Short mmCIF file of N, CA, C and O in Angstrom, two decimals:
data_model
loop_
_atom_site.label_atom_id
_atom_site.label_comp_id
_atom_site.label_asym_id
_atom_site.label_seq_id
_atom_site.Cartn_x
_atom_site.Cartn_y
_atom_site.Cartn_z
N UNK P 1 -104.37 116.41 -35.76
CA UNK P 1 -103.50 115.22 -35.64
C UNK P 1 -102.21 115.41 -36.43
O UNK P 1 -102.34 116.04 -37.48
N UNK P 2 -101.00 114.97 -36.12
CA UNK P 2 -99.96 114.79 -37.06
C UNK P 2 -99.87 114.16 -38.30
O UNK P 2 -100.64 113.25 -38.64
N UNK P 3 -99.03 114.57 -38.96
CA UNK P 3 -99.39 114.15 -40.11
C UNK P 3 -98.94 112.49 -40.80
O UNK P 3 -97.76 112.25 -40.55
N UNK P 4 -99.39 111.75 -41.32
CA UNK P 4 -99.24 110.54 -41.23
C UNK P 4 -97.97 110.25 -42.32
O UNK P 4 -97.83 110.61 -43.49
N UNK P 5 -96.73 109.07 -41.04
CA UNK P 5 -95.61 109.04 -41.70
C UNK P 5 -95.61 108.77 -43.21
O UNK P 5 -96.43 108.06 -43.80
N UNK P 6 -94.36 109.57 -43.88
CA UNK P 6 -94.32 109.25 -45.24
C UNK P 6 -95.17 110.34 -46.09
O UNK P 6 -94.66 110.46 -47.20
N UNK P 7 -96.05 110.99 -45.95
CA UNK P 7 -97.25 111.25 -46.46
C UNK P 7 -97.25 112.96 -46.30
O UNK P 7 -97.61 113.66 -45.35
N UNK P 8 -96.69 113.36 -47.66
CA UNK P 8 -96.48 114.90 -47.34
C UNK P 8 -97.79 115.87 -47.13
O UNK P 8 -98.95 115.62 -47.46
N UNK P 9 -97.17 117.23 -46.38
CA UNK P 9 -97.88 117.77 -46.14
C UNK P 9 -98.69 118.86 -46.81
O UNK P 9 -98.12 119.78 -47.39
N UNK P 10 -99.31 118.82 -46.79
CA UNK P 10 -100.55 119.54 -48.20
C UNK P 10 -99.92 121.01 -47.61
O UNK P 10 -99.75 121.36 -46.45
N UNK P 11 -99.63 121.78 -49.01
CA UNK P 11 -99.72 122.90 -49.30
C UNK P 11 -100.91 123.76 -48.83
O UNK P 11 -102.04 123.33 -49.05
N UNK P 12 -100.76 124.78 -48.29
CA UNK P 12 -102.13 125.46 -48.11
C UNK P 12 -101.73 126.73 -48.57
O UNK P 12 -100.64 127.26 -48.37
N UNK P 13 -103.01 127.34 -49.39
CA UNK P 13 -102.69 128.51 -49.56
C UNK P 13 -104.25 129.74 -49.54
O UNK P 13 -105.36 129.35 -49.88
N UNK P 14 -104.04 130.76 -49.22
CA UNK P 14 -104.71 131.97 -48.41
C UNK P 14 -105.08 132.62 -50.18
O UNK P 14 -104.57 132.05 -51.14
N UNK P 15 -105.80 133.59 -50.32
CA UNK P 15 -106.61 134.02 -51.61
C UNK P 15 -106.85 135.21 -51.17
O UNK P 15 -107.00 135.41 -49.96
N UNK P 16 -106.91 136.16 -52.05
CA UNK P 16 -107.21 137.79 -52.23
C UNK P 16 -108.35 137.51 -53.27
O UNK P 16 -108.14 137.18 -54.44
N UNK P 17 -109.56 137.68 -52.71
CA UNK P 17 -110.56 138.15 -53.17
C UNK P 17 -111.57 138.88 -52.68
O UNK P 17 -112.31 138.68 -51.71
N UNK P 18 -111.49 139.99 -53.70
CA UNK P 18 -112.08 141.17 -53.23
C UNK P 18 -110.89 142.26 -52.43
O UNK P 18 -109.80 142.69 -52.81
N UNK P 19 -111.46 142.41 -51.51
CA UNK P 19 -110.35 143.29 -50.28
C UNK P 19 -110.06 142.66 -49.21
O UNK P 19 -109.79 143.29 -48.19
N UNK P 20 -110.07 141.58 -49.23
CA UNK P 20 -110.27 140.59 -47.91
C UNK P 20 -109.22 139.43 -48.21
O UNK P 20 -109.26 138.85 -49.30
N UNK P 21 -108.47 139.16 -47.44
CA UNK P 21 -107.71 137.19 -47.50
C UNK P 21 -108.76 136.32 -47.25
O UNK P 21 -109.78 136.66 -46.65
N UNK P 22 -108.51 134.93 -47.77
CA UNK P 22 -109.50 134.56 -47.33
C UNK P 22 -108.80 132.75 -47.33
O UNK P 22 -108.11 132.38 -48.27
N UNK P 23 -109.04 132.02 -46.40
CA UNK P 23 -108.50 130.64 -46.59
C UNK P 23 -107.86 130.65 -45.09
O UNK P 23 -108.03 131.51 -44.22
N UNK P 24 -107.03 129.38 -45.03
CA UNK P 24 -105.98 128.78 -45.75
C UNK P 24 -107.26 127.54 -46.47
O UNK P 24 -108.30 127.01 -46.08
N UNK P 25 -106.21 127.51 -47.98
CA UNK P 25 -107.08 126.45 -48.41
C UNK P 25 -106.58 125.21 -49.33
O UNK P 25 -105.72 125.53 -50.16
N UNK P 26 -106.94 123.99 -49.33
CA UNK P 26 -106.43 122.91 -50.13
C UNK P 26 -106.02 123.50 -51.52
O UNK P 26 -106.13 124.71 -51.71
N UNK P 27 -105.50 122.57 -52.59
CA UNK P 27 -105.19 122.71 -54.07
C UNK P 27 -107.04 122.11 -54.19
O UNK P 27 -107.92 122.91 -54.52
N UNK P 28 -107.27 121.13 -53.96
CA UNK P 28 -108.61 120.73 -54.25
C UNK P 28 -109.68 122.05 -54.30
O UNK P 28 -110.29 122.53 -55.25
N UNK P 29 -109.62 122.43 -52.80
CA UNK P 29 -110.59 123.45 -52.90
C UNK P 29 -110.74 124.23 -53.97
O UNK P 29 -111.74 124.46 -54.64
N UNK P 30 -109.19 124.76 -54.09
CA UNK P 30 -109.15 126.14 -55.13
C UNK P 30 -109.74 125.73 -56.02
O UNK P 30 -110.66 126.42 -56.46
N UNK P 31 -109.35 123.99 -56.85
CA UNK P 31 -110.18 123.96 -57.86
C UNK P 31 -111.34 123.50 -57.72
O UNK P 31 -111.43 122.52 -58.45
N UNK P 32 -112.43 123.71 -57.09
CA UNK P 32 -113.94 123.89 -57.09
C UNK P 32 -114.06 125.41 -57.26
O UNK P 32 -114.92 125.57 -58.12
N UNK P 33 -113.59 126.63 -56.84
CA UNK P 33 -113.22 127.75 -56.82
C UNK P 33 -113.32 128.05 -58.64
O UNK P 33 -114.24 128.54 -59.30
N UNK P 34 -112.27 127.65 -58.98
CA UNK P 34 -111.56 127.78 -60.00
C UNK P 34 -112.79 127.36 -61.03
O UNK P 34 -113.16 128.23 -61.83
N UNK P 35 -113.38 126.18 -61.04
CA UNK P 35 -114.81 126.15 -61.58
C UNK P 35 -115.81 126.12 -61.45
O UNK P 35 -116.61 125.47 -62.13
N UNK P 36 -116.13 127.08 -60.19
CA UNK P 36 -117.29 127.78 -59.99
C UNK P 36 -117.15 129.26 -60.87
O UNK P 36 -118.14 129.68 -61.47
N UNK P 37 -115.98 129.94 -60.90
CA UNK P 37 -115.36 131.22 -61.41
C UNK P 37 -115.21 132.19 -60.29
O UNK P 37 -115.60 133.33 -60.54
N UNK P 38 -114.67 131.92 -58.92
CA UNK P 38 -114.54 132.43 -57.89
C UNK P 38 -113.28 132.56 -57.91
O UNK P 38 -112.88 133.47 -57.20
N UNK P 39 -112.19 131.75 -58.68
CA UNK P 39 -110.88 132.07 -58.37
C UNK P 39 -110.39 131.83 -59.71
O UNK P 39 -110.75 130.82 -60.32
N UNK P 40 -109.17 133.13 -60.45
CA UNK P 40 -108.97 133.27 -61.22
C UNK P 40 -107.48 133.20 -61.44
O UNK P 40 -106.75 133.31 -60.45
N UNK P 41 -107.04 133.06 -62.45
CA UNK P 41 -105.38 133.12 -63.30
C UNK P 41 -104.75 134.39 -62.53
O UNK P 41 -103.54 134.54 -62.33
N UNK P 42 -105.85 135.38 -62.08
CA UNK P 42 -105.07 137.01 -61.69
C UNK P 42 -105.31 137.35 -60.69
O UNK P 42 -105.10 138.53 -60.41
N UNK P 43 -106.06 136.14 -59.37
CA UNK P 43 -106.09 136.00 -57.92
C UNK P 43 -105.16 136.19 -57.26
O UNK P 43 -104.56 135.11 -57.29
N UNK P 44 -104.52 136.99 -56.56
CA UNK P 44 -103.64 136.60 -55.65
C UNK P 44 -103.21 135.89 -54.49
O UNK P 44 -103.83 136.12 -53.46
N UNK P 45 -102.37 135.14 -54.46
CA UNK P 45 -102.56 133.97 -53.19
C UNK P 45 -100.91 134.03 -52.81
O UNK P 45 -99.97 134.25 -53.56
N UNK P 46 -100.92 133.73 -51.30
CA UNK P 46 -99.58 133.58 -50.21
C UNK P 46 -99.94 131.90 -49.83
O UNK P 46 -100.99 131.26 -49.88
N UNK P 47 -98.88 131.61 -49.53
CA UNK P 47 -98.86 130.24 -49.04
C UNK P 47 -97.34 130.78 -47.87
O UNK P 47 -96.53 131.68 -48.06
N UNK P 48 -97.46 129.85 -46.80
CA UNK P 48 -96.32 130.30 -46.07
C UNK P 48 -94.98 130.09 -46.64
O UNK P 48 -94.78 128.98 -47.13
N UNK P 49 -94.15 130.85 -46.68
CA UNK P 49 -92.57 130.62 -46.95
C UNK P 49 -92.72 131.13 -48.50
O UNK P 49 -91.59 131.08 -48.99
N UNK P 50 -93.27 131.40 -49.07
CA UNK P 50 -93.66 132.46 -49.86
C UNK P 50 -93.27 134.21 -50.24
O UNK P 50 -93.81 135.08 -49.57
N UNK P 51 -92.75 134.40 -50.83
CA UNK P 51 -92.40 135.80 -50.45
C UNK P 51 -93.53 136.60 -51.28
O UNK P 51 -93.60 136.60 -52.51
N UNK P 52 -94.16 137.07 -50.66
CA UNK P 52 -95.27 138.03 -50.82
C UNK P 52 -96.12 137.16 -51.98
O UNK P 52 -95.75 136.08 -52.43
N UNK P 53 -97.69 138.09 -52.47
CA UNK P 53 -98.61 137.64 -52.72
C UNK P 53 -97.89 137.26 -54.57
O UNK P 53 -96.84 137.72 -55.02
N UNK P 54 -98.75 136.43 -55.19
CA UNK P 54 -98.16 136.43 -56.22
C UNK P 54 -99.99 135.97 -57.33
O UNK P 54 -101.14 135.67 -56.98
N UNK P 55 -99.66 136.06 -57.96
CA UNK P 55 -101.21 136.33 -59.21
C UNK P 55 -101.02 134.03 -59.38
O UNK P 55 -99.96 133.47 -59.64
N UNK P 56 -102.21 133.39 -59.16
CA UNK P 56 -102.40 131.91 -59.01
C UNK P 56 -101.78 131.37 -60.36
O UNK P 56 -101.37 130.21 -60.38
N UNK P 57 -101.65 132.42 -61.89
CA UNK P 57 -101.20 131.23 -62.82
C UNK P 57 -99.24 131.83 -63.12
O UNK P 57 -98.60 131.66 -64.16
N UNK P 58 -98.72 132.55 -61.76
CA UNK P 58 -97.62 132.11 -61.71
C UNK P 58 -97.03 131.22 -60.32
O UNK P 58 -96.02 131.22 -59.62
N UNK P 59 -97.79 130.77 -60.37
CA UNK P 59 -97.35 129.51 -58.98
C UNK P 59 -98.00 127.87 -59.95
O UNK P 59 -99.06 127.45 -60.42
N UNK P 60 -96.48 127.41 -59.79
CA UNK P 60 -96.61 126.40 -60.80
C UNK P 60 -97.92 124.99 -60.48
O UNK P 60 -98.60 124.36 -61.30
N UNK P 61 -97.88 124.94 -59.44
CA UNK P 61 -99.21 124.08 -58.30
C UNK P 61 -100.17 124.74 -58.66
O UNK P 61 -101.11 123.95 -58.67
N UNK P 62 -100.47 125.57 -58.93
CA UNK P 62 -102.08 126.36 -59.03
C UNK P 62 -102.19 126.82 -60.55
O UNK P 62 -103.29 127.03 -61.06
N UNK P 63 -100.71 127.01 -61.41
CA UNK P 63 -101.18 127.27 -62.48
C UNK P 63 -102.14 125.91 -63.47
O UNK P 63 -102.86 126.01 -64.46
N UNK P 64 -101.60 124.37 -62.41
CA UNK P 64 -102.13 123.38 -63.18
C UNK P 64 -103.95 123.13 -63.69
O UNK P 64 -104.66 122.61 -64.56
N UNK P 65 -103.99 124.00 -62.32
CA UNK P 65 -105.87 124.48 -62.14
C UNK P 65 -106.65 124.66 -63.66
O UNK P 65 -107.58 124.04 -64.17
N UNK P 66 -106.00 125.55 -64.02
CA UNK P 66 -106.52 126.65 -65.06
C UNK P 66 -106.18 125.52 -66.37
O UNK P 66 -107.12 125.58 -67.16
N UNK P 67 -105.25 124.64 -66.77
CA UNK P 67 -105.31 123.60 -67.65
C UNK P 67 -106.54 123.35 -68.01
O UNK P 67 -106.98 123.56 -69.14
N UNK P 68 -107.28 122.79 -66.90
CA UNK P 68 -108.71 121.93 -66.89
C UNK P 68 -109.68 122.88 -67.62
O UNK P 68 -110.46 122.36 -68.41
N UNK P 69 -109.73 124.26 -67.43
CA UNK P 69 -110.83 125.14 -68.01
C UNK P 69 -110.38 126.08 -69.07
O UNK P 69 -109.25 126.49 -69.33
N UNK P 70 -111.72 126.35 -69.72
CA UNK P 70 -111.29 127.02 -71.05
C UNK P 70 -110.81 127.89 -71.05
O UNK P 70 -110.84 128.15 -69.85
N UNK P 71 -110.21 128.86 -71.61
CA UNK P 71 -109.51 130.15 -71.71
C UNK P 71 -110.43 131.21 -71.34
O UNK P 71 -111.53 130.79 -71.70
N UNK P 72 -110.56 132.25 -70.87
CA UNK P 72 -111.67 133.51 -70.66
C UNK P 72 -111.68 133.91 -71.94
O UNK P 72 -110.77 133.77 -72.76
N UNK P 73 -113.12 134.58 -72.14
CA UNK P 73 -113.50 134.69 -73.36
C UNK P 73 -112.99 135.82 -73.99
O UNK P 73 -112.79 136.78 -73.24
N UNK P 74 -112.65 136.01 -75.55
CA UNK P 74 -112.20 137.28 -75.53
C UNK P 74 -113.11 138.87 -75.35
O UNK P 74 -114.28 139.19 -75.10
N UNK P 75 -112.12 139.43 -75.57
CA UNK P 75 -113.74 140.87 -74.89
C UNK P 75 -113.48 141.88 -76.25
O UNK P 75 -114.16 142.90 -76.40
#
């Protein structure tokens, strides 16, 4: 369906995990992703109009994800 007046259109964005793309997918989704530990700060993700793949905690929309959860542990 079109999208309902006024009412912008959700971002979607595609994920490199593993060797594979995988999506297109909501901001919501990612973060179930994001705290399950399926999608990380050093994921790479395209969204259209995008110029090439870029790592999720430099895309300012997806870096907000990683706020919510604790830091990775140190090693």
């Amino acid at each position: 369906p079109p999208p309902l007046p006024g009412r912008a259109v959700e971002t979607v964005w595609h994920v490199a995990i593993g060797d594979a793309a995988q999506g297109p997918y909501g901001r919501a989704h990612l973060g179930r992703m994001a705290a399950e530990g399926s999608f990380a700060r050093d994921t790479l993700v395209w969204t259209p109009g995008q110029d090439g793949w870029l790592p999720a905690d430099e895309v300012a929309e997806l870096a907000q994800l990683f706020t919510m959860l604790p830091p990775p542990l140190p090693r």
